[in-house]
Amino acid sequence: MKAFEFEPKLFTTLKNYTRENFMTDLMAGIIVGIVALPLAIAFGIASGVTPEKGIITAIVAGFIISFLGGSKVQIGGPTGAFIVIIYGIIQEYGIEGLMVATMMAGIILVLLGIFKLGTIIKFIPYPIIIGFTSGIAVTIFTTQIADIFGLNFNGEKVPGDFIGKWILYFHHFDTVNWWNVVVSVASIFIIAITPKFSKKIPGSLVAIVLVTVAVYLMKMYGGIQCIDTIGDRFSIKAQLPEAAVPSLDWEAIKNLFPVAITIAVLGAIESLLSAAVADGVIGDRHDSNTELIAQGIANFVSPIFGGIPATGAIARTMTNINNGGKSPVAGIVHAVVLLLILLFLMPLAQYIPMACLAGVLVIVSYNMSGWRVFKGLLKNPKSDVTVLLITFFLTVIFDLTVAIEVGLVIACVLFMKRVMETTQISVITDEIDPNKESDLEVHEEHLIVPEGVEVYEINGPYFFGIATKFEEIMARLGDRPKIRIIRMRKVPFIDSTGIHNLTTLCKMSQKENIHIILSGVNDQVHAVLEKSGFYELLGKENICSNINEALEVAAKEVKEL
């Protein structure tokens, strides 16, 4: 097995780095940094933390992911996928609980990378990914309803769950602020039409600049003071916070462990999907294990400086590519640009209307929903549709932790069911056609199965899902032959449950004076059975390489009985 290697792309790309590469990375990094600003603020506020925490995450995590990551062009930072999780953690465990959970998730991600599990993450079923992604999109949209319509809850706390939010919204829909609605609709309209005029300048940035200026003028000269801005709800701090490690206790770690796993799994999926999409565009290949380690370190360090969970952001990554980003240097520049904005321009963020940010997140949720893909998956087999819908509704109605856990369990059960359906057990009591066999020499006459002998053929993996099928078939037959030949030429592997089942069958047969013979066991299964001690119970004389030999042994034993 190849030894573990940690090879950040930055160090390999710098070997042949040129001044021209730096200039293109510099321009791409500046543009991505500007693009990331409104999204970082919006994700921070929507997650239930202050605006600068979103930017700090983009700075700290974005720098580490680019510096240590396994992709040339991946841009890391806060993303919409984490909004629901972060908000729920803060509601239940507070900011310190969020810090602990994020750091734990960072450790899990590092371990996933060290143990080379980056490729395994890619095997999570597609319906699960689409199910919880679409569910997150619906939940993000739901969280923005209050700011879109400017609802006034009269100090009533907004529930954390989906149904509770909508009940509260309907109770207070008579408090709609139509100026907020106008601001939100205008923001959405600007974001939607910007690509028609410019592919490089993001619509979210254009909307925030234009709408913020318009609202500022309306407040200053129009006397309209009813449109809430960031400054009305948050005090903006234009500085990096001091490093602080949260107090850890075993009880908190136990309670937050399932949440940390959710953050780690979601972060791994999103970052590796983003890196894979980027590979397809630039014609490169990322190192998934190195990427996971970088993501883990970023999520461990980010909370120490007040940040929130981070992962690879596909929209910012594509912006980087479209603007000429060639190496991780562009991602580092993006982090530096955000740092400069935080230190020198952050006070200007107080003028951004909350309704405008809500409009930005409505577009984010729409793009994330993938409703066309969701609709297409509904035409797939019922098992896939079941996983898709269950994951979606669990994400929306409960939370992402439950959705991922249940979705994965359902997917595993369905996978086992499919494997069980492909594994067949047949019973032969009369004759075998040699022309249809692959483990014996072809003869002109059919091979006759001696009287008192039954041949059981297993076609497929012999694992815990299929082990009891044997017993069911024998119970259904209800007869007691003198010899049972178990033909295993088409068994690619056997697990501990299969071994236990064979051992039990052998012991029961011995009590009933029924001999067991194995035929055609391949090398891998043979090694597993020998190591388990099964052959000591059965006897090596009853292990045959093919059906010819097994029938000869059976014929001799029948005569002796």
Coordinates of C-alpha atoms in Angstrom, one line a residue:
M1 CA 0.0 0.0 0.0
K2 CA 1.3 3.4 -1.0
A3 CA 2.5 5.5 2.0
F4 CA 0.4 8.6 2.8
E5 CA 1.4 11.7 1.0
F6 CA 0.4 15.3 1.8
E7 CA 1.1 17.4 -1.3
P8 CA -0.5 20.9 -1.3
K9 CA -1.0 22.1 -4.9
L10 CA 0.6 25.5 -4.0
F11 CA 4.0 24.0 -3.6
T12 CA 3.9 22.0 -6.8
T13 CA 2.6 24.9 -8.9
L14 CA 5.2 27.3 -7.6
K15 CA 8.0 25.2 -9.1
N16 CA 7.2 26.6 -12.6
Y17 CA 5.5 29.8 -11.5
T18 CA 6.0 32.9 -13.7
R19 CA 5.4 36.6 -13.4
E20 CA 2.6 36.3 -15.9
N21 CA 0.9 33.6 -13.8
F22 CA 1.1 35.9 -10.8
M23 CA -0.5 38.8 -12.6
T24 CA -3.5 36.7 -13.7
D25 CA -3.8 35.2 -10.2
L26 CA -3.6 38.7 -8.7
M27 CA -6.5 40.0 -10.8
A28 CA -8.6 36.9 -10.3
G29 CA -7.9 37.0 -6.5
I30 CA -9.0 40.7 -6.3
I31 CA -12.2 40.0 -8.2
V32 CA -13.0 36.8 -6.2
G33 CA -12.4 38.7 -2.9
I34 CA -14.9 41.4 -4.0
V35 CA -17.4 38.8 -5.0
A36 CA -16.9 36.9 -1.7
L37 CA -17.6 40.0 0.4
P38 CA -21.4 40.2 0.1
L39 CA -21.8 36.4 0.3
A40 CA -19.6 36.2 3.4
I41 CA -21.7 38.9 5.1
A42 CA -25.0 37.4 4.0
F43 CA -24.0 33.8 5.1
G44 CA -22.7 35.1 8.4
I45 CA -26.0 37.0 9.3
A46 CA -28.2 34.2 8.0
S47 CA -26.3 31.7 10.2
G48 CA -27.1 33.8 13.3
V49 CA -23.7 35.4 13.8
T50 CA -22.3 38.9 13.2
P51 CA -21.4 40.0 9.6
E52 CA -17.7 40.2 10.4
K53 CA -17.6 36.5 11.4
G54 CA -18.6 35.6 7.9
I55 CA -15.7 37.7 6.5
I56 CA -13.3 36.3 9.1
T57 CA -14.2 32.8 8.0
A58 CA -13.5 33.7 4.4
I59 CA -10.2 35.2 5.4
V60 CA -8.8 32.5 7.7
A61 CA -10.4 29.4 6.2
G62 CA -10.0 30.8 2.6
F63 CA -6.2 31.3 3.2
I64 CA -5.6 27.9 4.7
I65 CA -7.6 26.0 2.1
S66 CA -5.7 27.7 -0.7
F67 CA -2.3 27.4 1.0
L68 CA -2.6 23.7 2.0
G69 CA -5.4 22.4 -0.4
G70 CA -5.2 19.7 -3.1
S71 CA -6.9 21.8 -5.8
K72 CA -5.3 24.6 -7.9
V73 CA -8.3 26.8 -8.1
Q74 CA -10.5 25.9 -5.1
I75 CA -11.8 28.9 -3.1
G76 CA -12.9 28.2 0.4
G77 CA -15.1 30.1 2.8
P78 CA -18.6 30.1 4.4
T79 CA -21.3 28.6 2.2
G80 CA -25.1 28.5 2.2
A81 CA -25.1 24.8 2.9
F82 CA -24.0 25.4 6.5
I83 CA -26.5 28.1 7.3
V84 CA -29.1 25.7 8.6
I85 CA -26.7 23.7 10.7
I86 CA -25.0 26.7 12.2
Y87 CA -28.3 28.4 13.1
G88 CA -29.5 25.2 14.8
I89 CA -26.3 24.7 16.8
I90 CA -26.3 28.3 18.1
Q91 CA -29.9 28.0 19.1
E92 CA -29.2 24.9 21.2
Y93 CA -25.6 25.2 22.3
G94 CA -24.6 28.9 21.7
I95 CA -21.5 30.3 20.0
E96 CA -19.1 28.2 22.2
G97 CA -20.9 25.0 21.2
L98 CA -20.5 26.1 17.5
M99 CA -16.8 26.6 18.0
V100 CA -16.4 23.2 19.6
A101 CA -18.4 21.4 16.9
T102 CA -16.5 23.1 14.1
M103 CA -13.1 22.2 15.6
M104 CA -14.3 18.6 16.1
A105 CA -15.4 18.5 12.5
G106 CA -12.0 19.8 11.5
I107 CA -10.3 16.9 13.3
I108 CA -12.7 14.4 11.6
L109 CA -11.9 15.9 8.1
V110 CA -8.1 15.7 8.8
L111 CA -8.5 12.0 9.8
L112 CA -10.6 11.3 6.6
G113 CA -7.7 12.7 4.6
I114 CA -5.0 10.9 6.5
F115 CA -6.8 7.5 6.2
K116 CA -7.4 8.2 2.4
L117 CA -11.1 8.3 2.6
G118 CA -11.4 11.2 0.2
T119 CA -12.5 8.9 -2.6
I120 CA -15.1 7.1 -0.5
I121 CA -17.0 10.4 0.1
K122 CA -17.6 10.4 -3.7
F123 CA -19.7 7.2 -3.4
I124 CA -22.4 8.8 -1.3
P125 CA -25.6 8.3 -3.4
Y126 CA -26.5 11.2 -5.7
P127 CA -30.2 11.2 -4.5
I128 CA -29.0 11.9 -1.0
I129 CA -26.8 14.8 -2.1
I130 CA -29.6 16.4 -4.2
G131 CA -32.2 15.7 -1.5
F132 CA -30.4 17.5 1.3
T133 CA -29.1 20.2 -1.1
S134 CA -32.6 21.0 -2.2
G135 CA -33.8 20.8 1.4
I136 CA -31.2 23.3 2.5
A137 CA -32.2 25.6 -0.3
V138 CA -35.9 25.6 0.8
T139 CA -34.7 26.2 4.4
I140 CA -32.5 29.1 3.4
F141 CA -35.4 30.7 1.5
T142 CA -37.6 30.2 4.6
T143 CA -35.1 32.0 6.9
Q144 CA -35.2 35.1 4.6
I145 CA -39.0 35.6 4.6
A146 CA -38.9 37.9 7.6
D147 CA -36.4 40.3 6.0
I148 CA -38.0 40.1 2.5
F149 CA -41.3 41.3 3.9
G150 CA -40.0 43.3 6.8
L151 CA -42.2 41.4 9.3
N152 CA -42.4 42.7 12.9
F153 CA -42.6 40.0 15.5
N154 CA -42.9 42.3 18.5
G155 CA -40.0 40.7 20.3
E156 CA -41.2 37.2 19.8
K157 CA -38.4 34.7 19.2
V158 CA -38.2 33.1 15.8
P159 CA -38.4 29.3 16.1
G160 CA -35.5 27.2 14.7
D161 CA -37.7 24.7 13.0
F162 CA -39.3 25.0 9.5
I163 CA -42.9 24.6 10.5
G164 CA -42.6 26.9 13.5
K165 CA -41.1 29.7 11.4
W166 CA -44.0 29.5 8.9
I167 CA -46.6 29.5 11.7
L168 CA -45.0 32.7 13.1
Y169 CA -44.8 34.3 9.7
F170 CA -48.6 33.7 9.0
H171 CA -49.4 35.1 12.5
H172 CA -47.6 38.4 11.7
F173 CA -48.2 38.8 8.0
D174 CA -50.3 41.9 8.8
T175 CA -47.0 43.7 9.6
V176 CA -45.6 43.6 6.1
N177 CA -43.3 46.5 5.3
W178 CA -43.8 47.1 1.6
W179 CA -40.6 49.2 1.3
N180 CA -38.6 46.0 2.3
V181 CA -40.5 44.1 -0.4
V182 CA -39.5 46.7 -3.0
V183 CA -35.9 46.5 -1.9
S184 CA -35.8 42.7 -2.0
V185 CA -37.6 42.5 -5.4
A186 CA -35.3 45.2 -6.9
S187 CA -32.2 43.3 -5.6
I188 CA -33.4 40.0 -7.1
F189 CA -34.2 41.7 -10.4
I190 CA -30.7 43.3 -10.6
I191 CA -28.9 40.0 -9.8
A192 CA -31.0 38.2 -12.4
I193 CA -30.3 40.6 -15.2
T194 CA -26.7 41.5 -14.5
P195 CA -25.3 38.4 -16.4
K196 CA -27.0 39.7 -19.6
F197 CA -24.7 42.7 -19.5
S198 CA -21.5 41.3 -17.8
K199 CA -20.4 37.7 -17.1
K200 CA -17.5 38.7 -14.9
I201 CA -19.1 41.3 -12.5
P202 CA -21.4 39.3 -10.1
G203 CA -25.0 40.4 -9.8
S204 CA -24.9 40.2 -6.0
L205 CA -22.2 42.9 -5.9
V206 CA -24.0 45.1 -8.4
A207 CA -27.3 44.8 -6.5
I208 CA -25.7 45.5 -3.1
V209 CA -23.9 48.7 -4.4
L210 CA -26.9 50.1 -6.3
V211 CA -29.5 49.2 -3.7
T212 CA -27.4 50.4 -0.7
V213 CA -26.8 53.8 -2.4
A214 CA -30.5 54.1 -3.3
V215 CA -31.7 53.3 0.3
Y216 CA -29.1 55.6 1.8
L217 CA -30.4 58.5 -0.4
M218 CA -34.0 57.6 0.5
K219 CA -33.1 57.7 4.2
M220 CA -31.1 60.9 3.9
Y221 CA -33.3 62.9 1.6
G222 CA -36.6 61.0 1.3
G223 CA -37.4 60.6 5.0
I224 CA -37.9 56.9 4.6
Q225 CA -36.5 55.3 7.8
C226 CA -38.4 52.0 7.9
I227 CA -35.9 50.0 5.9
D228 CA -33.6 48.1 8.2
T229 CA -29.8 48.0 7.5
I230 CA -27.0 45.9 8.9
G231 CA -26.1 48.8 11.2
D232 CA -29.5 48.8 12.7
R233 CA -29.0 45.3 14.0
F234 CA -25.3 44.8 14.4
S235 CA -22.3 46.8 15.6
I236 CA -19.6 46.5 13.0
K237 CA -16.1 45.8 14.2
A238 CA -13.3 46.5 11.7
Q239 CA -10.7 44.3 13.3
L240 CA -9.6 40.7 13.6
P241 CA -10.6 39.2 16.9
E242 CA -8.0 37.8 19.3
A243 CA -7.5 34.1 19.2
A244 CA -9.5 32.2 21.8
V245 CA -9.8 28.5 22.4
P246 CA -13.2 27.3 23.8
S247 CA -13.4 25.4 27.0
L248 CA -13.8 21.7 26.3
D249 CA -15.5 19.2 28.5
W250 CA -16.4 15.6 27.8
E251 CA -20.2 16.2 28.0
A252 CA -20.1 18.9 25.4
I253 CA -18.0 16.7 23.1
K254 CA -20.4 13.8 23.4
N255 CA -23.5 16.0 22.7
L256 CA -21.9 17.8 19.8
F257 CA -20.3 14.7 18.1
P258 CA -23.2 13.9 15.8
V259 CA -23.4 17.6 14.7
A260 CA -19.6 17.6 14.1
I261 CA -20.0 14.5 11.9
T262 CA -22.7 16.3 9.9
I263 CA -20.5 19.4 9.4
A264 CA -17.5 17.2 8.4
V265 CA -19.5 15.0 5.9
L266 CA -21.2 18.0 4.4
G267 CA -18.0 20.0 4.2
A268 CA -16.2 17.0 2.6
I269 CA -19.0 16.4 0.0
E270 CA -19.3 20.0 -1.0
S271 CA -15.5 20.7 -1.2
L272 CA -14.8 17.6 -3.2
L273 CA -17.7 18.2 -5.6
S274 CA -16.5 21.7 -6.1
A275 CA -13.0 20.5 -6.8
A276 CA -14.2 17.9 -9.2
V277 CA -16.3 20.4 -11.1
A278 CA -13.2 22.7 -11.3
D279 CA -11.1 19.8 -12.6
G280 CA -13.5 19.3 -15.4
V281 CA -13.2 23.0 -16.4
I282 CA -9.4 23.4 -16.1
G283 CA -8.4 19.9 -17.2
D284 CA -6.6 19.2 -13.9
R285 CA -6.9 16.6 -11.2
H286 CA -7.2 17.5 -7.5
D287 CA -5.8 15.4 -4.6
S288 CA -8.9 14.6 -2.6
N289 CA -7.1 13.5 0.5
T290 CA -4.9 16.6 0.7
E291 CA -8.0 18.7 0.1
L292 CA -9.7 17.1 3.1
I293 CA -6.8 17.7 5.3
A294 CA -6.7 21.4 4.3
Q295 CA -10.4 21.7 4.9
G296 CA -10.0 20.1 8.3
I297 CA -7.2 22.4 9.4
A298 CA -9.2 25.4 8.1
N299 CA -12.2 24.3 10.2
F300 CA -10.1 23.7 13.2
V301 CA -8.3 27.1 13.1
S302 CA -11.2 29.3 11.9
P303 CA -13.3 29.1 15.1
I304 CA -10.2 30.1 17.2
F305 CA -10.5 33.5 15.4
G306 CA -14.3 33.7 15.7
G307 CA -15.0 32.0 12.3
I308 CA -17.8 29.5 11.4
P309 CA -17.6 26.3 9.4
A310 CA -16.1 26.6 5.9
T311 CA -15.8 24.5 2.8
G312 CA -15.1 24.8 -0.9
A313 CA -17.4 27.3 -2.5
I314 CA -18.3 26.3 -6.1
A315 CA -19.6 29.7 -7.1
R316 CA -16.5 31.5 -6.0
T317 CA -14.3 28.7 -7.4
M318 CA -15.9 29.2 -10.8
T319 CA -15.5 33.0 -10.5
N320 CA -11.8 32.4 -9.9
I321 CA -11.5 30.1 -13.0
N322 CA -13.5 32.5 -15.2
N323 CA -11.3 35.4 -14.3
G324 CA -8.1 33.6 -15.1
G325 CA -7.0 32.0 -11.7
K326 CA -4.2 29.6 -12.4
S327 CA -3.0 28.5 -9.0
P328 CA -3.7 28.7 -5.2
V329 CA -2.1 32.1 -5.2
A330 CA -5.4 33.5 -6.4
G331 CA -7.1 32.1 -3.4
I332 CA -4.5 33.6 -1.1
V333 CA -4.9 37.0 -2.8
H334 CA -8.7 36.7 -2.3
A335 CA -8.2 36.2 1.5
V336 CA -5.8 39.2 1.6
V337 CA -8.3 41.4 -0.2
L338 CA -11.0 40.5 2.3
L339 CA -8.7 41.2 5.1
L340 CA -8.0 44.7 3.8
I341 CA -11.7 45.3 3.3
L342 CA -12.4 44.2 6.9
L343 CA -9.8 46.5 8.3
F344 CA -10.5 49.6 6.2
L345 CA -13.9 49.4 4.5
M346 CA -16.0 47.3 6.9
P347 CA -17.9 50.3 8.5
L348 CA -19.5 50.9 5.1
A349 CA -21.3 47.6 5.4
Q350 CA -23.6 49.1 8.1
Y351 CA -25.5 50.8 5.3
I352 CA -26.4 47.6 3.4
P353 CA -30.2 46.9 3.7
M354 CA -31.1 43.6 5.3
A355 CA -33.8 43.2 2.6
C356 CA -31.1 43.4 -0.1
L357 CA -29.1 40.6 1.6
A358 CA -32.3 38.6 1.8
G359 CA -32.6 39.0 -2.0
V360 CA -29.0 37.8 -2.5
L361 CA -29.8 34.7 -0.4
V362 CA -33.0 34.0 -2.3
I363 CA -30.9 33.8 -5.5
V364 CA -28.4 31.6 -3.7
S365 CA -31.2 29.3 -2.5
Y366 CA -32.7 29.1 -6.0
N367 CA -29.3 28.2 -7.6
M368 CA -28.7 25.7 -4.8
S369 CA -32.1 24.0 -5.2
G370 CA -31.3 22.3 -8.5
W371 CA -35.0 21.9 -9.1
R372 CA -34.5 20.6 -12.6
V373 CA -32.2 17.8 -11.4
F374 CA -34.7 17.1 -8.5
K375 CA -37.5 16.9 -11.0
G376 CA -35.5 14.6 -13.3
L377 CA -34.6 12.2 -10.4
L378 CA -38.3 11.7 -9.7
K379 CA -38.4 9.6 -12.9
N380 CA -35.7 7.2 -11.6
P381 CA -36.4 3.9 -9.9
K382 CA -38.6 4.0 -6.8
S383 CA -35.8 3.2 -4.4
D384 CA -33.9 6.3 -5.6
V385 CA -37.0 8.5 -5.4
T386 CA -37.7 7.2 -1.9
V387 CA -34.2 8.2 -0.7
L388 CA -34.5 11.6 -2.5
L389 CA -37.8 12.5 -0.9
I390 CA -37.1 11.2 2.6
T391 CA -33.7 13.1 2.7
F392 CA -35.4 16.2 1.3
F393 CA -38.3 16.3 3.8
L394 CA -36.1 15.3 6.8
T395 CA -33.8 18.2 5.9
V396 CA -36.7 20.7 5.7
I397 CA -38.9 19.5 8.6
F398 CA -36.2 18.3 11.0
D399 CA -32.6 19.1 10.4
L400 CA -29.6 18.1 8.2
T401 CA -28.0 15.9 10.9
V402 CA -31.1 13.6 10.9
A403 CA -31.5 13.8 7.1
I404 CA -27.9 12.7 6.4
E405 CA -28.0 9.9 9.0
V406 CA -31.3 8.5 7.9
G407 CA -30.6 9.0 4.2
L408 CA -27.3 7.1 4.5
V409 CA -29.0 4.3 6.4
I410 CA -31.8 4.0 3.8
A411 CA -29.3 4.1 1.0
C412 CA -27.2 1.3 2.6
V413 CA -30.4 -0.8 3.2
L414 CA -31.4 -0.4 -0.4
F415 CA -27.9 -1.2 -1.6
M416 CA -28.0 -4.5 0.4
K417 CA -31.4 -5.3 -0.9
R418 CA -30.1 -4.9 -4.5
V419 CA -27.1 -7.1 -3.8
M420 CA -29.3 -9.7 -2.2
E421 CA -31.5 -9.6 -5.3
T422 CA -28.4 -10.3 -7.5
T423 CA -27.2 -13.2 -5.3
Q424 CA -29.0 -16.4 -6.3
I425 CA -29.0 -19.8 -4.6
S426 CA -30.1 -22.7 -6.8
V427 CA -30.5 -26.4 -5.9
I428 CA -29.5 -29.2 -8.2
T429 CA -30.5 -32.8 -7.5
D430 CA -30.3 -34.6 -10.8
E431 CA -27.7 -33.7 -13.4
I432 CA -25.3 -30.9 -14.4
D433 CA -24.8 -29.7 -18.0
P434 CA -21.0 -29.4 -18.5
N435 CA -21.4 -27.2 -21.5
K436 CA -22.8 -24.4 -19.3
E437 CA -20.1 -24.7 -16.7
S438 CA -16.7 -23.0 -16.3
D439 CA -15.0 -24.9 -13.6
L440 CA -14.9 -28.4 -15.1
E441 CA -13.8 -30.2 -18.2
V442 CA -16.4 -30.5 -20.9
H443 CA -17.7 -34.1 -21.4
E444 CA -20.1 -35.5 -23.9
E445 CA -22.5 -36.7 -21.2
H446 CA -24.1 -34.7 -18.4
L447 CA -22.7 -35.1 -14.9
I448 CA -25.1 -37.2 -12.8
V449 CA -25.7 -36.1 -9.2
P450 CA -25.7 -39.3 -7.1
E451 CA -28.9 -40.2 -5.2
G452 CA -28.8 -38.8 -1.8
V453 CA -26.7 -35.8 -2.9
E454 CA -27.9 -32.2 -3.3
V455 CA -25.8 -29.4 -5.0
Y456 CA -26.4 -25.9 -3.7
E457 CA -25.0 -23.2 -6.0
I458 CA -24.4 -19.7 -4.7
N459 CA -24.1 -17.0 -7.4
G460 CA -23.0 -13.7 -5.8
P461 CA -21.4 -12.4 -2.6
Y462 CA -22.0 -14.4 0.5
F463 CA -22.5 -11.6 3.1
F464 CA -24.7 -10.9 6.1
G465 CA -27.6 -9.9 3.8
I466 CA -27.8 -13.3 2.1
A467 CA -26.5 -15.6 4.8
T468 CA -30.0 -16.6 6.1
K469 CA -31.3 -17.3 2.5
F470 CA -29.5 -20.7 2.6
E471 CA -31.4 -21.7 5.8
E472 CA -34.7 -20.6 4.3
I473 CA -34.2 -22.6 1.1
M474 CA -33.3 -25.8 3.1
A475 CA -36.2 -25.3 5.4
R476 CA -38.5 -24.9 2.4
L477 CA -37.2 -28.1 0.8
G478 CA -37.7 -30.0 4.0
D479 CA -35.6 -33.0 2.9
R480 CA -32.5 -34.6 4.5
P481 CA -30.0 -35.7 1.9
K482 CA -26.9 -37.7 2.8
I483 CA -24.5 -35.1 1.3
R484 CA -24.8 -31.4 0.5
I485 CA -22.3 -29.9 -2.0
I486 CA -22.1 -26.1 -1.7
R487 CA -20.8 -24.8 -4.9
M488 CA -19.0 -21.4 -4.4
R489 CA -17.2 -20.8 -7.7
K490 CA -19.2 -17.6 -8.2
V491 CA -18.8 -16.2 -4.7
P492 CA -16.4 -13.2 -4.9
F493 CA -16.2 -12.6 -1.2
I494 CA -17.5 -13.8 2.1
D495 CA -17.9 -11.9 5.4
S496 CA -18.0 -13.0 9.1
T497 CA -21.8 -13.5 9.0
G498 CA -21.4 -15.8 6.0
I499 CA -18.7 -17.7 7.8
H500 CA -20.9 -18.0 10.9
N501 CA -23.7 -19.2 8.8
L502 CA -21.6 -21.9 7.1
T503 CA -20.2 -23.0 10.4
T504 CA -23.7 -23.3 11.9
L505 CA -24.9 -25.2 8.9
C506 CA -21.9 -27.6 9.1
K507 CA -22.4 -28.3 12.8
M508 CA -26.2 -28.9 12.4
S509 CA -25.5 -31.1 9.4
Q510 CA -23.0 -33.2 11.4
K511 CA -25.6 -33.7 14.1
E512 CA -27.9 -35.0 11.4
N513 CA -25.2 -37.1 9.9
I514 CA -25.2 -35.0 6.7
H515 CA -21.8 -34.5 5.1
I516 CA -20.9 -31.0 3.7
I517 CA -18.5 -30.6 0.7
L518 CA -17.4 -27.2 -0.7
S519 CA -16.7 -26.9 -4.4
G520 CA -14.9 -24.3 -6.5
V521 CA -13.8 -21.9 -3.7
N522 CA -11.8 -19.0 -5.1
D523 CA -8.4 -18.0 -3.6
Q524 CA -9.7 -15.0 -1.7
V525 CA -12.7 -16.8 -0.1
H526 CA -10.4 -19.8 0.5
A527 CA -7.9 -17.7 2.5
V528 CA -10.7 -16.2 4.6
L529 CA -12.2 -19.6 5.4
E530 CA -8.8 -21.1 6.3
K531 CA -7.9 -18.1 8.5
S532 CA -11.3 -18.4 10.4
G533 CA -10.6 -22.1 11.3
F534 CA -13.6 -23.3 9.3
Y535 CA -11.6 -25.9 7.5
E536 CA -10.7 -27.6 10.8
L537 CA -14.3 -28.2 11.4
L538 CA -15.1 -29.4 7.8
G539 CA -11.9 -31.2 7.0
K540 CA -9.6 -30.4 4.1
E541 CA -10.7 -33.6 2.3
N542 CA -14.1 -32.0 1.8
I543 CA -12.7 -28.9 0.0
C544 CA -12.7 -29.5 -3.7
S545 CA -11.4 -27.4 -6.5
N546 CA -14.3 -28.1 -9.0
I547 CA -17.6 -29.9 -9.3
N548 CA -16.1 -33.0 -10.9
E549 CA -13.9 -33.6 -7.8
A550 CA -16.8 -32.8 -5.5
L551 CA -19.1 -35.3 -7.1
E552 CA -16.4 -38.0 -7.0
V553 CA -15.9 -37.4 -3.3
A554 CA -19.7 -37.4 -2.8
A555 CA -20.1 -40.7 -4.7
K556 CA -17.5 -42.4 -2.6
E557 CA -19.0 -41.2 0.7
V558 CA -22.5 -42.2 -0.4
K559 CA -21.3 -45.8 -0.9
E560 CA -19.7 -45.8 2.5
L561 CA -22.8 -44.5 4.3

